[in-house]
Amino acid sequence: MSPERHLIIHGHFYQPPRENPWTGMMPDQPSAAPYPNWNARINRECYAPNTLARVLDGKAAIDRVINNFRHMSFNTGPTLMSWMENHAPETFELIREADRMGAEDHGGHGPAVAQVFNHVIMPLANRRDKNTQILWGKKYFRRVYGREPEGMWLAETAADSETLGLLAQNGILFTILAQNQVDALRQLSAGGGRGAGPWIPCAGPPDPREPYRVFWGDGPRDWLDVFVYDGPVSRAVAFENLLRDGRAFLDRVMSAFGTPDGDRPLLVNLATDGESYGHHFHFGEMALAWLFDELLGRSGTEEDQVKLTNYGEYLASHPPRKEARLVENSSWSCTHGVERWRADCGCRTGGDPQWNQKWRAPLREGLDWLRDRIAEAFDRTAPEYLKDPWAARDGYGDVVASNYDPSVRRAFLYEHGTAAAGAPEGATTALALMECQLMCLYMFTSCAWFFDDIAGLEPVQNLRYAARAIELAQNWTPVDLTAGLLGHLARAVPNNTAYADGAELWNQEIAGSYLTAATACAQWAASAAMNEPAAFHGQRWVEVSALESERVVRDPADPLPVLYLARASLRETRLDARAERLAMVLADDGPRLDILVFETGPNQAPDFERAKSVFIDKGAQYLRSSFAALFPGEAQFTLESLWPQVRDRILAGQLKEFFDEIRHNTVRAFHNHRDALLKYSRKGSAWDWMDKFVFRLMAEVDLENVLKPMRDGRPVDLDRLTILLDQDTGASSRNMPVVRESAGLYIRSLFSQLERGPRRPTLPEELLGFLNFVKSNMPDLDLWEFQNLYHHLMRHEADLFRSLAQSEGDMLAEIGRTLGFSEHLTRPPVPWEGTAQTGLRAVRGGTGWFPRL
């Protein structure tokens, strides 16, 4: 008999924390365009497509839709999943469902593997931080997947014996390593105990076709099981374009089984960044789905069979036979061990060959120094508020994992707080101590050292976490934490010549980003004064509301200039810290803003009545010239000093009237001189200008008028729309955002109307007609979401199909074919009970219904 063959494909899905540590908002990242940030872009290119991966038939039609996460092994880092829960809930829920269904497939062993909390290089962390990283990773996993993790992924697979020991002591059964992290093997003794024979050095990479046991101590249970992934095949997936062809992918996997060793089961296990499947390689998720579909559908000879499994299931029935010796301080992405995260070892991502990474050492040393000084202050301060401060830090992972659920926070304070933490101010201090520790963990996220310059996005983000930690801890220590850190950063010389050293980088990029009560009040008050409350909306960790406010204008017919006066209530939600501030905003055309913020004490409060009197009697210009002198406050701000997202929203609001006026006058002038403009423009001299402005604007205006019903979910005049898209105006009408956005809104609306009923009889015909129109006139429009909506509709809406006439059912089948589905996926499930046997579910998300498979 041929030995059993098992396959595990592991994906490491991870993004670092990118939120502003004061507001909880992720800044716009222009390099991720057309998406607002890299998390959103990679979600669309990789994470979401892997939950709904297409398998095509021989005619390139969608034959099956597969949730790859169900059939692979995977870890999803907590910092990625917490973003996904808030911003991509459909993907979040489908990944959770994949683990549940994968566990049903594999005897209770789910495919999800935990991850150390925020991707720190474990051998470079102290023992206490290592333990917290493991505990918080477990807590987040338990909250998301509803079960205990069997395995845990180590950032960059970086390992040492102490880390493996802590994994085992915390109930973890296995981890995954690279082949270069094991250098010798020997047979285990009877019962799986430590081997007694001599070590046999590995002449080459250790065989990845079986698990091993690594002992980290002298006790009989001091061991952790490890899998070493197949390096050559994994590299081919990650770097050699193997995902271009599902058949080639499968052939390479099959060759990795090699020659059987008696009847011992054979295992092929791969491990790569999960982003390989769709982000690094476009449509890589389809190659993976094809492979899964092919193996799941095989019914040939025994030699053809390969069992898809995961690490937990395989280990339960195939325990290790051999002991492995760990290469201490080793990883999968640095040939020098873990030097990439603390030294100029030569490992880099490319870029300018003249650059160096000597900055890595002072950055690591500076943050180590800061962590230790904060720990000393924590040891002195925390016992007043927390019964066992370090145990409380481990327990705070429940609060973080809950997405700061107020009930979980109250339970945390009840369990870990002293009597002093029972008072509001004491509770805020206890939470501030915990948030300070969270920032100390975040500032060691590995990405800061992985890339090529300290001035890059990732190191600057880690320094922001360090700044927030300093802000919270400085009240508890006489040591000047900022000065101490800057002493180290001054030795870190960026490759980016805009900064002389890391200290200058700090002063330019970090020092001005702190959020104080005055800063938060200024952003809110400026937004309120300019009637742009949405400019401040969405600061997740900061809430500001008006207790009293008054708007003073000199001319009722003119909204500017204005004097805005307010008393505001502020709350920092993560600490439940509260404050009040008074704000005075002077605004006029330009716009020009002067914002003063005051504390509310009796000696700080300004004379609002006096300010109103001066403003009304003498005007904005006089008041501005003596603003700060007349009303000395806590802080002063201008439009230029506001947060970019607040400033830009205010400017956009103020410029709307200007743009509307230009638009109105241009449209009127165009219609007055249309014939002459069209004739003259084709002679060349004015064509470029006409194309870029006048004709594009006119095309937009005409299209908006025609598309307005569509944006409201009502039928549109397709003949008229076709004429507008075809007319020779020099503008690329089909690619205009207004056309693409309107088309998307209309299709979503029609699917929604089909789903909820009662519906007008012509609805299926309208949807089919418009989809045909889109395919003919907008061939580049992405149909992915609309395919998902159709697939849900055809598999989950029993009541809909019971009420369909034959002609409507035929129309829905044609809609499916138009969207690219093969014939068998365009037929409604009859009888409906058959769906229950497939295990399909449905989830409601922010952008529509997605099927779960």
Short mmCIF file of C-alpha atoms in Angstrom, two decimals, residues 574-813:
data_model
loop_
_atom_site.label_atom_id
_atom_site.label_comp_id
_atom_site.label_asym_id
_atom_site.label_seq_id
_atom_site.Cartn_x
_atom_site.Cartn_y
_atom_site.Cartn_z
CA ARG A 574 -10.02 54.35 26.23
CA LEU A 575 -9.15 55.91 29.58
CA ASP A 576 -12.63 57.22 30.35
CA ALA A 577 -10.84 60.50 31.12
CA ARG A 578 -13.02 63.61 31.06
CA ALA A 579 -12.36 67.32 30.83
CA GLU A 580 -14.05 70.60 29.95
CA ARG A 581 -12.67 73.44 27.87
CA LEU A 582 -13.87 76.79 26.58
CA ALA A 583 -13.26 77.66 22.95
CA MET A 584 -13.34 80.89 20.97
CA VAL A 585 -13.07 80.76 17.16
CA LEU A 586 -12.76 83.82 14.94
CA ALA A 587 -13.32 83.00 11.27
CA ASP A 588 -13.64 85.03 8.09
CA ASP A 589 -13.13 84.72 4.35
CA GLY A 590 -10.08 82.99 3.10
CA PRO A 591 -10.85 81.13 5.20
CA ARG A 592 -8.78 82.40 8.10
CA LEU A 593 -9.22 80.88 11.53
CA ASP A 594 -7.94 81.90 14.92
CA ILE A 595 -8.81 79.46 17.71
CA LEU A 596 -8.26 80.01 21.41
CA VAL A 597 -8.82 77.30 24.01
CA PHE A 598 -9.21 78.01 27.71
CA GLU A 599 -9.40 75.98 30.87
CA THR A 600 -12.62 76.36 32.80
CA GLY A 601 -11.22 77.46 36.15
CA PRO A 602 -12.32 80.83 37.58
CA ASN A 603 -9.00 82.50 36.76
CA GLN A 604 -8.75 81.10 33.22
CA ALA A 605 -12.21 81.63 31.77
CA PRO A 606 -12.40 84.43 29.17
CA ASP A 607 -14.96 87.19 29.13
CA PHE A 608 -17.15 85.98 26.27
CA GLU A 609 -19.40 89.04 26.52
CA ARG A 610 -16.45 91.33 26.04
CA ALA A 611 -15.32 89.34 23.00
CA LYS A 612 -18.77 89.64 21.43
CA SER A 613 -18.87 93.34 22.06
CA VAL A 614 -15.46 93.95 20.47
CA PHE A 615 -16.37 91.76 17.50
CA ILE A 616 -19.69 93.52 16.84
CA ASP A 617 -18.37 97.05 17.42
CA LYS A 618 -14.98 96.91 15.74
CA GLY A 619 -14.99 93.80 13.52
CA ALA A 620 -12.92 90.71 12.99
CA GLN A 621 -9.76 92.47 11.92
CA TYR A 622 -9.51 94.52 15.12
CA LEU A 623 -10.36 91.55 17.31
CA ARG A 624 -7.77 89.39 15.58
CA SER A 625 -4.99 91.92 16.10
CA SER A 626 -5.45 91.72 19.85
CA PHE A 627 -6.98 88.25 20.19
CA ALA A 628 -4.32 86.58 22.32
CA ALA A 629 -3.53 89.75 24.27
CA LEU A 630 -7.16 90.39 25.20
CA PHE A 631 -7.88 86.76 25.98
CA PRO A 632 -4.75 84.85 27.07
CA GLY A 633 -5.73 81.20 27.01
CA GLU A 634 -4.30 77.71 27.37
CA ALA A 635 -3.42 77.37 23.68
CA GLN A 636 -3.78 79.14 20.36
CA PHE A 637 -4.30 77.52 16.95
CA THR A 638 -4.72 78.56 13.33
CA LEU A 639 -6.14 76.80 10.29
CA GLU A 640 -2.64 75.69 9.32
CA SER A 641 -2.03 74.01 12.68
CA LEU A 642 -5.14 71.80 12.56
CA TRP A 643 -4.97 68.10 11.72
CA PRO A 644 -4.75 67.64 7.93
CA GLN A 645 -8.06 65.77 7.68
CA VAL A 646 -9.86 68.51 9.64
CA ARG A 647 -8.16 71.35 7.77
CA ASP A 648 -8.83 69.80 4.36
CA ARG A 649 -12.51 69.16 5.14
CA ILE A 650 -12.99 72.75 6.27
CA LEU A 651 -11.26 74.09 3.16
CA ALA A 652 -13.33 71.82 0.92
CA GLY A 653 -16.51 73.09 2.52
CA GLN A 654 -15.47 76.69 2.08
CA LEU A 655 -14.44 76.16 -1.51
CA LYS A 656 -17.66 74.40 -2.48
CA GLU A 657 -19.42 77.72 -3.11
CA PHE A 658 -16.48 78.84 -5.23
CA PHE A 659 -16.54 75.64 -7.31
CA ASP A 660 -20.31 75.77 -7.66
CA GLU A 661 -20.02 79.31 -9.00
CA ILE A 662 -17.33 78.32 -11.52
CA ARG A 663 -19.40 75.35 -12.58
CA HIS A 664 -22.56 77.42 -13.07
CA ASN A 665 -20.79 80.13 -15.08
CA THR A 666 -18.88 77.62 -17.22
CA VAL A 667 -22.04 75.71 -18.11
CA ARG A 668 -23.82 78.92 -19.07
CA ALA A 669 -20.86 80.14 -21.19
CA PHE A 670 -20.50 76.76 -22.89
CA HIS A 671 -24.13 76.69 -24.00
CA ASN A 672 -23.86 80.27 -25.27
CA HIS A 673 -20.80 79.45 -27.42
CA ARG A 674 -21.11 75.69 -27.94
CA ASP A 675 -20.83 75.54 -31.76
CA ALA A 676 -17.84 77.85 -31.97
CA LEU A 677 -16.03 76.03 -29.16
CA LEU A 678 -16.51 72.64 -30.74
CA LYS A 679 -15.22 73.86 -34.12
CA TYR A 680 -12.30 75.81 -32.70
CA SER A 681 -11.16 73.10 -30.30
CA ARG A 682 -10.60 70.59 -33.07
CA LYS A 683 -8.08 72.93 -34.69
CA GLY A 684 -5.67 72.00 -31.91
CA SER A 685 -4.63 75.11 -30.03
CA ALA A 686 -7.32 74.97 -27.39
CA TRP A 687 -8.09 71.28 -27.44
CA ASP A 688 -5.98 70.22 -24.44
CA TRP A 689 -7.48 72.91 -22.25
CA MET A 690 -11.00 72.15 -23.45
CA ASP A 691 -10.45 68.43 -22.87
CA LYS A 692 -9.14 68.84 -19.34
CA PHE A 693 -11.65 71.35 -18.11
CA VAL A 694 -14.55 72.59 -20.19
CA PHE A 695 -15.57 69.42 -22.03
CA ARG A 696 -14.94 67.22 -19.02
CA LEU A 697 -17.08 69.50 -16.89
CA MET A 698 -19.86 69.57 -19.45
CA ALA A 699 -19.77 65.79 -19.79
CA GLU A 700 -20.03 65.47 -16.00
CA VAL A 701 -22.98 67.85 -15.85
CA ASP A 702 -24.88 66.03 -18.59
CA LEU A 703 -24.10 62.66 -17.06
CA GLU A 704 -25.15 63.72 -13.58
CA ASN A 705 -28.53 64.77 -14.89
CA VAL A 706 -29.06 61.46 -16.64
CA LEU A 707 -27.63 59.38 -13.79
CA LYS A 708 -29.65 61.01 -11.01
CA PRO A 709 -32.48 58.41 -11.13
CA MET A 710 -29.88 55.65 -11.06
CA ARG A 711 -28.36 56.99 -7.83
CA ASP A 712 -31.83 56.78 -6.31
CA GLY A 713 -32.34 53.17 -7.46
CA ARG A 714 -34.76 54.09 -10.27
CA PRO A 715 -34.51 53.10 -13.97
CA VAL A 716 -32.31 55.23 -16.17
CA ASP A 717 -32.66 56.20 -19.83
CA LEU A 718 -29.99 53.89 -21.26
CA ASP A 719 -30.37 55.25 -24.80
CA ARG A 720 -29.64 58.76 -23.61
CA LEU A 721 -26.77 57.51 -21.43
CA THR A 722 -25.26 55.67 -24.40
CA ILE A 723 -25.34 58.84 -26.51
CA LEU A 724 -23.54 60.78 -23.76
CA LEU A 725 -20.88 58.11 -23.33
CA ASP A 726 -20.30 57.93 -27.08
CA GLN A 727 -20.23 61.61 -27.91
CA ASP A 728 -16.88 63.05 -29.01
CA THR A 729 -16.21 65.67 -26.36
CA GLY A 730 -12.60 64.82 -25.72
CA ALA A 731 -13.45 63.54 -22.26
CA SER A 732 -13.18 59.88 -21.17
CA SER A 733 -16.78 59.68 -19.98
CA ARG A 734 -16.79 55.96 -19.24
CA ASN A 735 -14.02 56.28 -16.65
CA MET A 736 -15.47 59.26 -14.82
CA PRO A 737 -16.02 58.54 -11.11
CA VAL A 738 -19.63 59.73 -11.32
CA VAL A 739 -20.39 57.05 -13.93
CA ARG A 740 -18.67 54.20 -12.12
CA GLU A 741 -20.07 55.16 -8.70
CA SER A 742 -23.60 55.57 -10.07
CA ALA A 743 -23.42 52.22 -11.83
CA GLY A 744 -22.33 50.52 -8.62
CA LEU A 745 -25.05 52.17 -6.56
CA TYR A 746 -27.69 51.19 -9.10
CA ILE A 747 -26.67 47.54 -9.30
CA ARG A 748 -26.53 47.24 -5.50
CA SER A 749 -29.94 48.87 -5.26
CA LEU A 750 -31.50 46.47 -7.76
CA PHE A 751 -30.11 43.43 -5.95
CA SER A 752 -31.37 44.83 -2.66
CA GLN A 753 -34.83 45.39 -4.12
CA LEU A 754 -34.86 41.83 -5.47
CA GLU A 755 -33.91 40.50 -2.07
CA ARG A 756 -36.37 42.32 0.13
CA GLY A 757 -39.55 42.54 -2.04
CA PRO A 758 -42.29 43.33 -2.84
CA ARG A 759 -40.81 44.25 -6.16
CA ARG A 760 -41.96 45.62 -9.45
CA PRO A 761 -42.37 42.89 -12.12
CA THR A 762 -39.78 44.45 -14.42
CA LEU A 763 -36.98 44.38 -11.84
CA PRO A 764 -35.07 41.29 -13.14
CA GLU A 765 -35.35 42.68 -16.67
CA GLU A 766 -33.99 46.06 -15.54
CA LEU A 767 -31.04 44.42 -13.80
CA LEU A 768 -30.23 42.22 -16.79
CA GLY A 769 -30.53 45.14 -19.19
CA PHE A 770 -28.23 47.31 -17.16
CA LEU A 771 -25.63 44.56 -16.69
CA ASN A 772 -25.54 44.06 -20.47
CA PHE A 773 -25.17 47.81 -20.85
CA VAL A 774 -22.26 47.81 -18.40
CA LYS A 775 -20.49 44.97 -20.18
CA SER A 776 -20.78 46.78 -23.50
CA ASN A 777 -20.01 50.31 -22.36
CA MET A 778 -17.92 49.95 -19.19
CA PRO A 779 -15.84 46.81 -19.70
CA ASP A 780 -13.37 47.79 -16.96
CA LEU A 781 -16.00 48.01 -14.20
CA ASP A 782 -15.14 45.53 -11.46
CA LEU A 783 -17.97 42.99 -11.20
CA TRP A 784 -16.55 41.12 -8.17
CA GLU A 785 -18.95 42.52 -5.59
CA PHE A 786 -21.96 42.09 -7.90
CA GLN A 787 -21.03 38.47 -8.50
CA ASN A 788 -21.04 37.99 -4.72
CA LEU A 789 -24.48 39.57 -4.46
CA TYR A 790 -25.83 37.27 -7.17
CA HIS A 791 -24.29 34.18 -5.64
CA HIS A 792 -25.91 34.98 -2.30
CA LEU A 793 -29.24 35.64 -3.94
CA MET A 794 -29.22 32.31 -5.75
CA ARG A 795 -28.26 30.29 -2.70
CA HIS A 796 -29.99 31.93 0.25
CA GLU A 797 -33.25 33.59 -0.70
CA ALA A 798 -35.79 30.76 -0.42
CA ASP A 799 -38.83 33.02 -0.22
CA LEU A 800 -37.76 34.86 -3.34
CA PHE A 801 -37.61 31.72 -5.44
CA ARG A 802 -40.92 30.43 -4.17
CA SER A 803 -42.56 33.61 -5.48
CA LEU A 804 -40.85 33.74 -8.89
CA ALA A 805 -42.67 33.21 -12.13
CA GLN A 806 -40.94 30.96 -14.67
CA SER A 807 -40.01 33.92 -16.81
CA GLU A 808 -38.43 35.70 -13.84
CA GLY A 809 -36.44 32.60 -12.95
CA ASP A 810 -35.18 32.41 -16.51
CA MET A 811 -34.24 36.07 -16.31
CA LEU A 812 -32.25 35.49 -13.11
CA ALA A 813 -30.40 32.62 -14.77
#
